[in-house]
Short mmCIF file of C-alpha atoms in Angstrom, two decimals:
data_model
loop_
_atom_site.label_atom_id
_atom_site.label_comp_id
_atom_site.label_asym_id
_atom_site.label_seq_id
_atom_site.Cartn_x
_atom_site.Cartn_y
_atom_site.Cartn_z
CA MET R 195 109.37 118.46 137.50
CA SER R 196 107.84 117.67 141.04
CA ARG R 197 109.85 115.15 143.05
CA GLN R 198 108.01 112.43 144.62
CA ASP R 199 108.36 110.98 148.18
CA VAL R 200 108.78 107.14 148.34
CA ARG R 201 108.78 104.79 151.20
CA LEU R 202 110.14 101.40 150.70
CA ASP R 203 112.13 98.52 152.45
CA VAL R 204 115.37 97.83 151.04
CA ASN R 205 117.33 95.01 152.07
CA GLY R 206 115.32 94.89 155.49
CA ARG R 207 115.70 98.63 156.17
CA ALA R 208 112.85 101.44 156.07
CA VAL R 209 114.04 103.75 153.40
CA THR R 210 112.38 107.18 152.71
CA ALA R 211 113.55 109.26 149.87
CA GLU R 212 112.67 112.03 147.49
CA VAL R 213 113.02 110.84 143.93
CA GLU R 214 112.38 112.09 140.47
CA PRO R 215 109.69 110.16 138.86
CA ARG R 216 111.97 109.01 136.12
CA MET R 217 114.55 107.36 138.24
CA HIS R 218 114.25 103.69 137.78
CA LEU R 219 114.66 101.24 140.82
CA ALA R 220 118.27 100.10 139.47
CA ASP R 221 119.52 103.76 139.65
CA PHE R 222 117.75 104.01 142.86
CA VAL R 223 119.44 101.21 144.57
CA ARG R 224 122.79 102.06 142.91
CA GLU R 225 122.91 105.56 143.37
CA ARG R 226 120.84 106.56 146.05
CA GLN R 227 121.28 103.49 148.35
CA ARG R 228 124.95 102.83 147.34
CA LEU R 229 123.99 99.10 146.62
CA THR R 230 126.14 98.42 143.63
CA GLY R 231 125.66 94.63 143.28
CA THR R 232 122.71 95.37 140.95
CA HIS R 233 124.16 95.88 137.44
CA ILE R 234 122.93 97.60 134.61
CA GLY R 235 123.19 96.19 130.93
CA CYS R 236 120.50 97.03 128.33
CA GLU R 237 117.84 99.33 130.09
CA GLN R 238 115.25 97.52 128.21
CA GLY R 239 114.71 94.49 130.36
CA VAL R 240 116.10 91.67 128.02
CA CYS R 241 119.60 91.33 129.70
CA GLY R 242 118.53 90.48 133.19
CA ALA R 243 121.94 92.35 134.88
CA CYS R 244 119.63 94.23 136.91
CA THR R 245 117.25 91.52 138.30
CA VAL R 246 116.42 92.06 141.93
CA GLU R 247 113.54 90.76 144.14
CA VAL R 248 110.53 92.76 144.68
CA ASP R 249 107.92 91.59 147.07
CA GLY R 250 109.51 88.16 147.07
CA GLU R 251 109.72 87.89 143.18
CA PRO R 252 112.54 88.56 140.56
CA VAL R 253 111.72 91.78 138.64
CA ARG R 254 113.71 93.95 136.13
CA SER R 255 114.92 96.84 138.14
CA CYS R 256 115.84 99.12 135.22
CA ILE R 257 112.20 99.31 133.65
CA VAL R 258 110.33 99.88 137.00
CA PHE R 259 110.33 103.26 138.56
CA ALA R 260 111.34 103.75 142.05
CA ALA R 261 108.31 105.96 142.65
CA ALA R 262 106.19 103.14 141.61
CA CYS R 263 107.57 100.90 144.28
CA ASP R 264 106.15 102.80 147.19
CA GLY R 265 105.42 100.44 149.97
CA MET R 266 107.33 97.53 148.42
CA GLN R 267 109.93 95.34 149.67
CA VAL R 268 113.21 95.28 147.43
CA ARG R 269 115.91 92.94 147.74
CA THR R 270 119.18 93.28 145.97
CA ILE R 271 121.95 90.63 145.66
CA GLU R 272 123.45 92.03 148.80
CA ALA R 273 120.49 91.01 150.91
CA PHE R 274 121.30 87.20 150.51
CA ASP R 275 124.51 86.98 152.55
CA ASP R 276 122.61 84.65 155.32
CA ASP R 277 120.39 83.06 152.70
CA ALA R 278 121.01 79.13 152.70
CA VAL R 279 119.81 78.59 149.00
CA MET R 280 121.89 81.55 147.73
CA ALA R 281 124.88 79.95 149.87
CA GLN R 282 124.70 76.81 148.09
CA LEU R 283 124.35 78.42 144.72
CA ARG R 284 127.49 80.57 145.36
CA GLU R 285 129.25 77.34 146.27
CA GLU R 286 128.39 75.65 143.10
CA PHE R 287 128.86 78.82 141.11
CA GLN R 288 132.49 78.75 142.41
CA ALA R 289 133.02 75.07 141.68
CA GLU R 290 131.65 74.87 138.43
CA HIS R 291 133.17 78.23 136.95
CA ALA R 292 129.89 79.85 136.35
CA LEU R 293 131.60 83.34 136.24
CA GLN R 294 134.35 85.22 134.85
CA CYS R 295 133.71 88.89 134.66
CA GLY R 296 130.98 88.55 137.40
CA TYR R 297 128.77 91.21 135.56
CA CYS R 298 125.88 88.96 134.94
CA THR R 299 126.42 87.05 138.24
CA PRO R 300 124.13 89.07 140.52
CA GLY R 301 121.10 88.81 138.05
CA MET R 302 121.99 85.14 137.47
CA LEU R 303 121.78 84.18 141.16
CA ILE R 304 118.68 86.08 141.75
CA VAL R 305 116.81 84.25 138.94
CA ALA R 306 118.58 80.98 139.64
CA ARG R 307 117.30 81.09 143.37
CA ASP R 308 113.85 81.54 142.13
CA ILE R 309 114.26 78.69 139.75
CA VAL R 310 115.32 76.40 142.52
CA LEU R 311 112.74 77.40 145.02
CA ARG R 312 109.79 77.17 142.42
CA MET R 313 110.72 74.22 140.31
CA PRO R 314 112.63 71.80 142.59
CA ASN R 315 112.35 69.18 140.00
CA ALA R 316 113.36 71.29 137.08
CA THR R 317 115.10 69.41 134.10
CA GLU R 318 118.21 70.91 132.38
CA ALA R 319 115.96 72.30 129.85
CA ASP R 320 113.66 74.08 132.49
CA VAL R 321 116.68 75.57 133.81
CA ARG R 322 117.93 76.90 130.41
CA VAL R 323 114.52 78.47 129.66
CA GLY R 324 114.46 79.67 133.13
CA LEU R 325 117.95 81.55 132.51
CA ALA R 326 116.92 82.64 129.01
CA GLY R 327 116.34 86.13 130.32
CA ASN R 328 119.84 86.59 131.59
CA LEU R 329 122.62 86.95 129.20
CA CYS R 330 126.27 85.99 129.98
CA ARG R 331 128.93 87.27 127.49
CA CYS R 332 131.78 85.18 129.20
CA THR R 333 131.10 81.88 130.03
CA GLY R 334 128.81 80.33 127.43
CA TYR R 335 126.27 79.31 130.24
CA VAL R 336 127.65 75.52 130.61
CA GLY R 337 128.96 76.25 134.08
CA ILE R 338 125.98 78.21 135.19
CA VAL R 339 123.55 75.65 134.19
CA ARG R 340 125.72 73.12 135.72
CA ALA R 341 125.66 74.96 138.94
CA VAL R 342 122.18 75.25 139.11
CA MET R 343 121.60 71.61 138.28
CA ARG R 344 124.21 70.81 141.00
CA THR R 345 122.16 72.98 143.37
CA LEU R 346 118.86 71.35 142.67
CA GLU R 347 120.33 67.84 142.99
CA ARG R 348 121.89 68.56 146.27
CA ARG R 349 118.73 69.84 147.54
CA ARG R 350 116.80 66.84 146.42
CA GLU R 351 119.34 64.63 147.92
CA SER R 352 119.16 66.20 151.47
CA ALA R 353 115.24 66.68 151.52
CA MET A 178 119.57 105.75 128.64
CA LYS A 179 117.25 107.62 130.92
CA PRO A 180 113.70 108.81 130.36
CA ALA A 181 112.74 112.30 129.53
CA PRO A 182 111.30 113.91 132.82
CA PHE A 183 107.64 113.27 133.59
CA GLU A 184 105.11 113.56 136.51
CA TYR A 185 103.95 110.66 138.25
CA VAL A 186 100.40 110.05 139.83
CA ALA A 187 98.95 107.06 141.45
CA PRO A 188 94.75 107.29 141.62
CA ARG A 189 93.12 105.23 143.97
CA ASP A 190 90.12 104.56 141.83
CA ILE A 191 89.17 104.33 138.35
CA ASP A 192 87.12 107.73 138.12
CA SER A 193 90.35 109.69 139.21
CA ALA A 194 92.46 107.79 136.76
CA LEU A 195 90.16 108.60 134.01
CA ARG A 196 89.83 112.34 135.14
CA LEU A 197 93.81 112.50 135.35
CA ALA A 198 93.93 111.20 131.77
CA ALA A 199 91.39 113.56 130.41
CA GLN A 200 93.21 116.28 131.97
CA ALA A 201 96.41 115.30 130.61
CA GLU A 202 95.05 115.99 127.11
CA SER A 203 96.76 113.27 125.22
CA MET A 204 100.27 113.87 127.13
CA GLY A 205 99.49 111.13 129.75
CA LYS A 206 100.07 107.48 129.63
CA TYR A 207 98.63 104.74 131.93
CA LEU A 208 101.24 102.68 133.69
CA ALA A 209 100.45 99.12 134.37
CA GLY A 210 103.27 96.56 134.96
CA SER A 211 105.75 99.00 133.37
CA GLN A 212 107.26 96.14 131.35
CA SER A 213 106.44 97.59 127.81
CA LEU A 214 106.37 101.32 128.76
CA GLY A 215 109.72 101.11 130.77
CA PRO A 216 111.99 100.17 127.88
CA MET A 217 110.16 102.69 125.66
CA LEU A 218 110.57 105.60 128.18
CA ASN A 219 114.13 104.59 128.80
CA LEU A 220 114.77 104.74 125.03
CA ARG A 221 112.81 108.09 124.75
CA LEU A 222 110.48 106.48 122.24
CA LEU A 223 107.81 108.04 124.06
CA GLN A 224 107.79 111.27 126.31
CA PRO A 225 104.52 111.65 128.02
CA ALA A 226 104.15 114.47 130.23
CA VAL A 227 102.52 112.44 133.11
CA LEU A 228 102.30 108.69 133.94
CA ILE A 229 99.21 107.61 135.52
CA ASP A 230 100.08 104.45 137.69
CA LEU A 231 97.27 101.91 137.79
CA ARG A 232 98.47 99.58 140.55
CA ARG A 233 96.30 101.01 143.29
CA LEU A 234 93.14 100.38 141.34
CA GLU A 235 91.89 97.26 143.14
CA GLU A 236 88.93 96.79 140.71
CA MET A 237 91.71 96.06 138.07
CA LYS A 238 92.80 93.00 139.83
CA GLU A 239 89.48 91.55 140.33
CA VAL A 240 88.69 87.90 138.94
CA SER A 241 85.20 86.64 138.68
CA ASP A 242 83.31 83.51 137.31
CA LEU A 243 80.54 84.63 135.19
CA GLY A 244 79.05 81.15 134.39
CA ASP A 245 80.11 80.78 130.72
CA ARG A 246 83.13 83.04 131.07
CA ILE A 247 85.73 84.12 133.08
CA ARG A 248 86.37 87.94 133.94
CA LEU A 249 89.93 88.61 134.42
CA GLY A 250 91.21 92.25 135.65
CA ALA A 251 93.22 94.05 133.17
CA GLY A 252 95.89 93.98 136.05
CA THR A 253 96.29 90.26 135.86
CA THR A 254 99.99 89.40 135.52
CA HIS A 255 101.25 86.65 133.15
CA ALA A 256 102.70 85.06 136.01
CA ALA A 257 99.43 84.69 137.63
CA VAL A 258 98.01 83.16 134.40
CA GLU A 259 101.10 80.74 134.35
CA ASP A 260 100.88 79.64 137.79
CA GLY A 261 97.19 78.89 137.72
CA HIS A 262 96.55 81.42 140.38
CA VAL A 263 93.36 82.80 138.32
CA PRO A 264 90.88 80.32 136.91
CA ASP A 265 91.68 78.97 133.60
CA PRO A 266 88.47 78.96 131.20
CA SER A 267 91.02 77.88 128.04
CA ARG A 268 91.79 74.18 128.88
CA GLY A 269 95.32 75.03 129.23
CA LEU A 270 95.76 77.46 126.50
CA LEU A 271 96.17 80.52 128.49
CA PRO A 272 98.76 79.18 130.84
CA TYR A 273 100.53 77.61 128.07
CA VAL A 274 100.86 80.93 126.28
CA ALA A 275 101.76 82.80 129.47
CA ARG A 276 104.88 80.48 130.01
CA GLY A 277 106.19 81.75 126.72
CA ILE A 278 105.93 85.54 127.29
CA ALA A 279 109.36 87.10 127.67
CA TYR A 280 110.94 85.91 130.97
CA ARG A 281 109.78 85.33 134.51
CA PRO A 282 110.99 88.72 135.93
CA VAL A 283 108.98 90.34 133.23
CA ARG A 284 105.91 88.09 133.57
CA ASN A 285 105.64 88.76 137.47
CA ARG A 286 105.12 92.42 136.68
CA GLY A 287 103.68 92.52 133.03
CA THR A 288 99.69 92.62 132.90
CA MET A 289 97.37 91.10 130.41
CA GLY A 290 95.51 94.63 129.98
CA GLY A 291 98.93 96.28 129.47
CA SER A 292 100.00 94.16 126.82
CA LEU A 293 96.76 94.50 124.97
CA ALA A 294 96.69 98.15 125.45
CA HIS A 295 100.28 98.57 124.14
CA ALA A 296 99.27 96.48 121.07
CA ASP A 297 102.64 95.17 119.96
CA PRO A 298 101.38 92.71 117.04
CA ALA A 299 103.80 90.24 117.95
CA ALA A 300 102.48 89.89 121.63
CA ASP A 301 101.27 86.69 122.66
CA TRP A 302 98.12 87.64 124.13
CA VAL A 303 97.04 90.00 121.29
CA THR A 304 96.81 86.59 118.99
CA THR A 305 95.62 84.39 121.79
CA LEU A 306 92.61 86.38 123.08
CA ALA A 307 91.62 86.96 119.26
CA LEU A 308 91.87 83.23 118.87
CA ILE A 309 89.71 82.48 121.82
CA GLY A 310 87.18 85.15 121.16
CA ALA A 311 87.48 87.11 124.39
CA THR A 312 86.14 90.64 125.05
CA GLY A 313 87.81 93.63 126.34
CA ILE A 314 85.98 95.74 128.91
CA VAL A 315 86.53 99.25 128.42
CA ARG A 316 85.81 102.24 130.74
CA GLY A 317 85.82 105.81 129.61
CA THR A 318 84.46 109.17 130.30
CA ALA A 319 81.33 108.26 128.45
CA GLY A 320 80.80 105.29 130.23
CA GLU A 321 81.41 101.28 129.85
CA ARG A 322 81.67 99.42 126.75
CA ARG A 323 82.66 95.87 125.34
CA ILE A 324 85.07 95.30 122.49
CA PRO A 325 85.70 91.84 120.80
CA LEU A 326 89.29 91.16 120.93
CA ASP A 327 89.66 89.84 117.64
CA ALA A 328 88.87 93.59 116.45
CA PHE A 329 90.96 95.47 118.99
CA LEU A 330 94.15 96.33 116.94
CA SER A 331 93.67 98.46 113.99
CA GLY A 332 97.27 98.54 113.26
CA PRO A 333 100.74 98.03 115.03
CA PHE A 334 100.37 99.62 118.50
CA THR A 335 97.07 101.17 117.60
CA THR A 336 93.90 100.04 119.37
CA ALA A 337 90.14 100.83 119.44
CA LEU A 338 90.60 102.56 122.59
CA ALA A 339 90.10 106.30 122.79
CA GLU A 340 92.94 108.49 124.68
CA ASP A 341 91.65 108.38 128.03
CA ASP A 342 89.89 104.86 127.87
CA LEU A 343 90.87 102.30 130.34
CA LEU A 344 90.87 98.76 129.55
CA ILE A 345 89.68 97.34 133.00
CA ALA A 346 89.06 93.56 132.17
CA VAL A 347 89.02 90.76 129.79
CA GLU A 348 86.40 88.37 129.81
CA VAL A 349 87.44 84.91 128.47
CA PRO A 350 84.80 82.24 127.35
CA LYS A 351 85.04 78.94 128.76
CA LEU A 352 85.82 76.19 126.43
CA SER A 353 84.37 72.73 126.89
CA SER A 354 86.35 69.38 127.60
CA ALA A 355 86.00 68.63 123.76
CA ALA A 356 87.98 71.56 123.01
CA ARG A 357 91.40 71.24 121.16
CA TRP A 358 94.06 74.02 120.50
CA GLY A 359 97.46 74.59 119.13
CA TYR A 360 99.69 77.46 119.41
CA TYR A 361 103.00 77.75 117.89
CA LYS A 362 105.43 80.83 118.15
CA VAL A 363 108.38 81.39 115.88
CA CYS A 364 111.22 82.92 117.71
CA ARG A 365 114.95 82.01 117.90
CA LYS A 366 115.32 82.40 121.63
CA ALA A 367 113.09 81.46 124.52
CA GLY A 368 110.89 84.39 125.64
CA GLU A 369 111.56 86.69 122.68
CA PHE A 370 108.66 88.55 120.71
CA ALA A 371 107.53 86.15 117.87
CA GLN A 372 108.53 86.42 114.54
CA ALA A 373 105.41 84.63 113.31
CA ILE A 374 102.32 82.87 115.31
CA GLY A 375 100.02 80.33 114.25
CA ALA A 376 97.00 79.30 116.46
CA VAL A 377 94.13 77.20 116.01
CA LEU A 378 91.06 76.33 118.28
CA THR A 379 88.10 74.03 117.89
CA ASP A 380 85.27 73.57 120.41
CA PRO A 381 82.55 71.51 118.94
CA GLU A 382 80.41 72.23 122.11
CA THR A 383 80.74 76.05 121.99
CA GLY A 384 80.98 76.11 118.02
CA ILE A 385 84.48 77.70 117.84
CA ASP A 386 86.31 76.83 114.88
CA ARG A 387 89.32 79.16 114.05
CA ALA A 388 92.70 79.69 112.81
CA VAL A 389 94.63 82.90 113.62
CA ILE A 390 98.05 84.20 112.48
CA GLY A 391 99.86 86.67 114.44
CA ALA A 392 102.92 88.77 114.68
CA THR A 393 102.32 90.32 111.19
CA ASP A 394 102.81 93.99 110.97
CA GLY A 395 99.18 94.72 112.07
CA PRO A 396 96.24 93.13 113.58
CA PRO A 397 96.21 89.21 113.97
CA ILE A 398 94.52 87.67 110.78
CA VAL A 399 91.63 85.57 111.61
CA LEU A 400 91.25 83.02 108.59
CA ASP A 401 87.95 82.75 107.04
CA ASP A 402 87.98 78.93 106.38
CA PRO A 403 90.20 77.27 108.94
CA HIS A 404 90.33 74.04 107.42
CA ALA A 405 90.91 74.95 103.79
CA SER A 406 94.16 73.56 102.18
CA PRO A 407 96.93 75.71 101.56
CA GLY A 408 96.19 77.60 98.42
CA ARG A 409 92.55 77.84 99.26
CA ASP A 410 92.80 79.15 102.84
CA GLY A 411 92.72 82.71 101.95
CA LEU A 412 96.27 82.94 103.66
CA SER A 413 97.74 84.10 100.36
CA GLU A 414 95.66 86.95 100.09
CA ALA A 415 96.10 87.97 103.55
CA LEU A 416 99.81 87.81 103.30
CA SER A 417 99.99 89.51 99.68
CA SER A 418 101.67 92.50 101.27
CA VAL A 419 104.03 90.37 103.64
CA ASP A 420 107.62 89.64 102.53
CA GLU A 421 108.11 85.87 101.38
CA ILE A 422 110.21 84.87 104.28
CA LYS A 423 107.81 86.10 107.00
CA SER A 424 105.07 84.62 104.74
CA ARG A 425 106.82 81.22 105.09
CA LEU A 426 107.36 81.61 108.75
CA LEU A 427 103.56 82.30 109.38
CA ARG A 428 102.60 79.22 107.27
CA VAL A 429 105.01 76.92 109.19
CA ALA A 430 103.73 78.47 112.59
CA LEU A 431 100.17 77.56 111.39
CA GLU A 432 101.08 74.09 110.25
CA ARG A 433 102.85 73.43 113.70
CA ALA A 434 99.83 74.77 115.31
CA ARG A 435 97.55 72.40 113.71
CA GLN A 436 99.87 69.59 114.41
CA MET A 437 99.86 70.47 118.03
CA SER A 438 96.25 70.49 118.29
CA SER A 439 96.06 67.02 116.55
CA GLN A 440 98.62 65.54 119.04
CA ARG A 441 96.56 67.01 122.06
CA ALA A 442 93.56 65.43 120.75
CA ALA A 443 95.23 61.91 120.33
CA ALA A 444 96.66 62.27 123.81
#
């Protein structure tokens, strides 16, 4: 099988690689870029653990192929260390006990950040529906939802 | 699980895509948003020899207003419809349905054309576009043709598309301000594929008066008499091969769609 040349931006760095076409983006960032913050759960797109940002939008990295991301900008959870919204979410996740094992957390944070930015007036119901595609086996979601609601509140207060 | 090995090509124009598909002789698969195909490849439910990526085909993303209808490129994502980034000819029906498809990360990539071509009977566009009387624009090696989307599926995952045919656009008729619609999807969790769909649409000014049930085992069922009472609506005959629980879910979905339509009219 012929390998494919792919050129993309990963967390602000230009990356060039030769990949098997069947390598999905999650395996690409984990195994070829050693960015292991992105986790793999179902490889069907339903659990959300693999969620990253591609061209500024949350995307399931397990069901897109790296070869199909030529020219795109990929941001994994590791890219958000200096992001103000992510910092607020991380504080609230800690305060509200929104993680235990942490496996779902990177995907949760990527999606939560997108919710906070796109829906600044989201209700709890909006948040629960928005997070419906991210499964957590540990927490029962209550702390996660509270953390997102607190972040939305804080941002409205300081706006 | 990882896919079986395949070749990958990303043509720059539709004619090249058609040629590549023809050359692949039924061992090729078009790749749109990858949101239906990705899981199937990962599970090895499909093992094509070559994937033909459509994302460079600019024509598939074009949107135009044709007067009495809007033409949406097959590459239009569910998120674009949800967010109102494309004109809405449906008085809110299409964005409402789009919001309920899977999850936002999936909607950011999944496309209307991909969903139709994949033809999962439980997919939302399959039922919705049949309800509104939309038309698929298909290009093949023999030229271009139009397929009414209420006759698009012939069975689960089976469409009127020939092997190298490419669905390039969907034309959606414009509804008038007098239109009323209702759409109800039975699923246990937000974003799941429907277990049952009921959908109704009346538009006195354009003459549409339809009820459709979807997420059966095959094509959506357009009811002959949308206003008949239960027992006379042809639904029992249409559902004669469907198990009792599913039949009940479909009836409930249809009833709730009707309620929604009445509530919207009163609002």
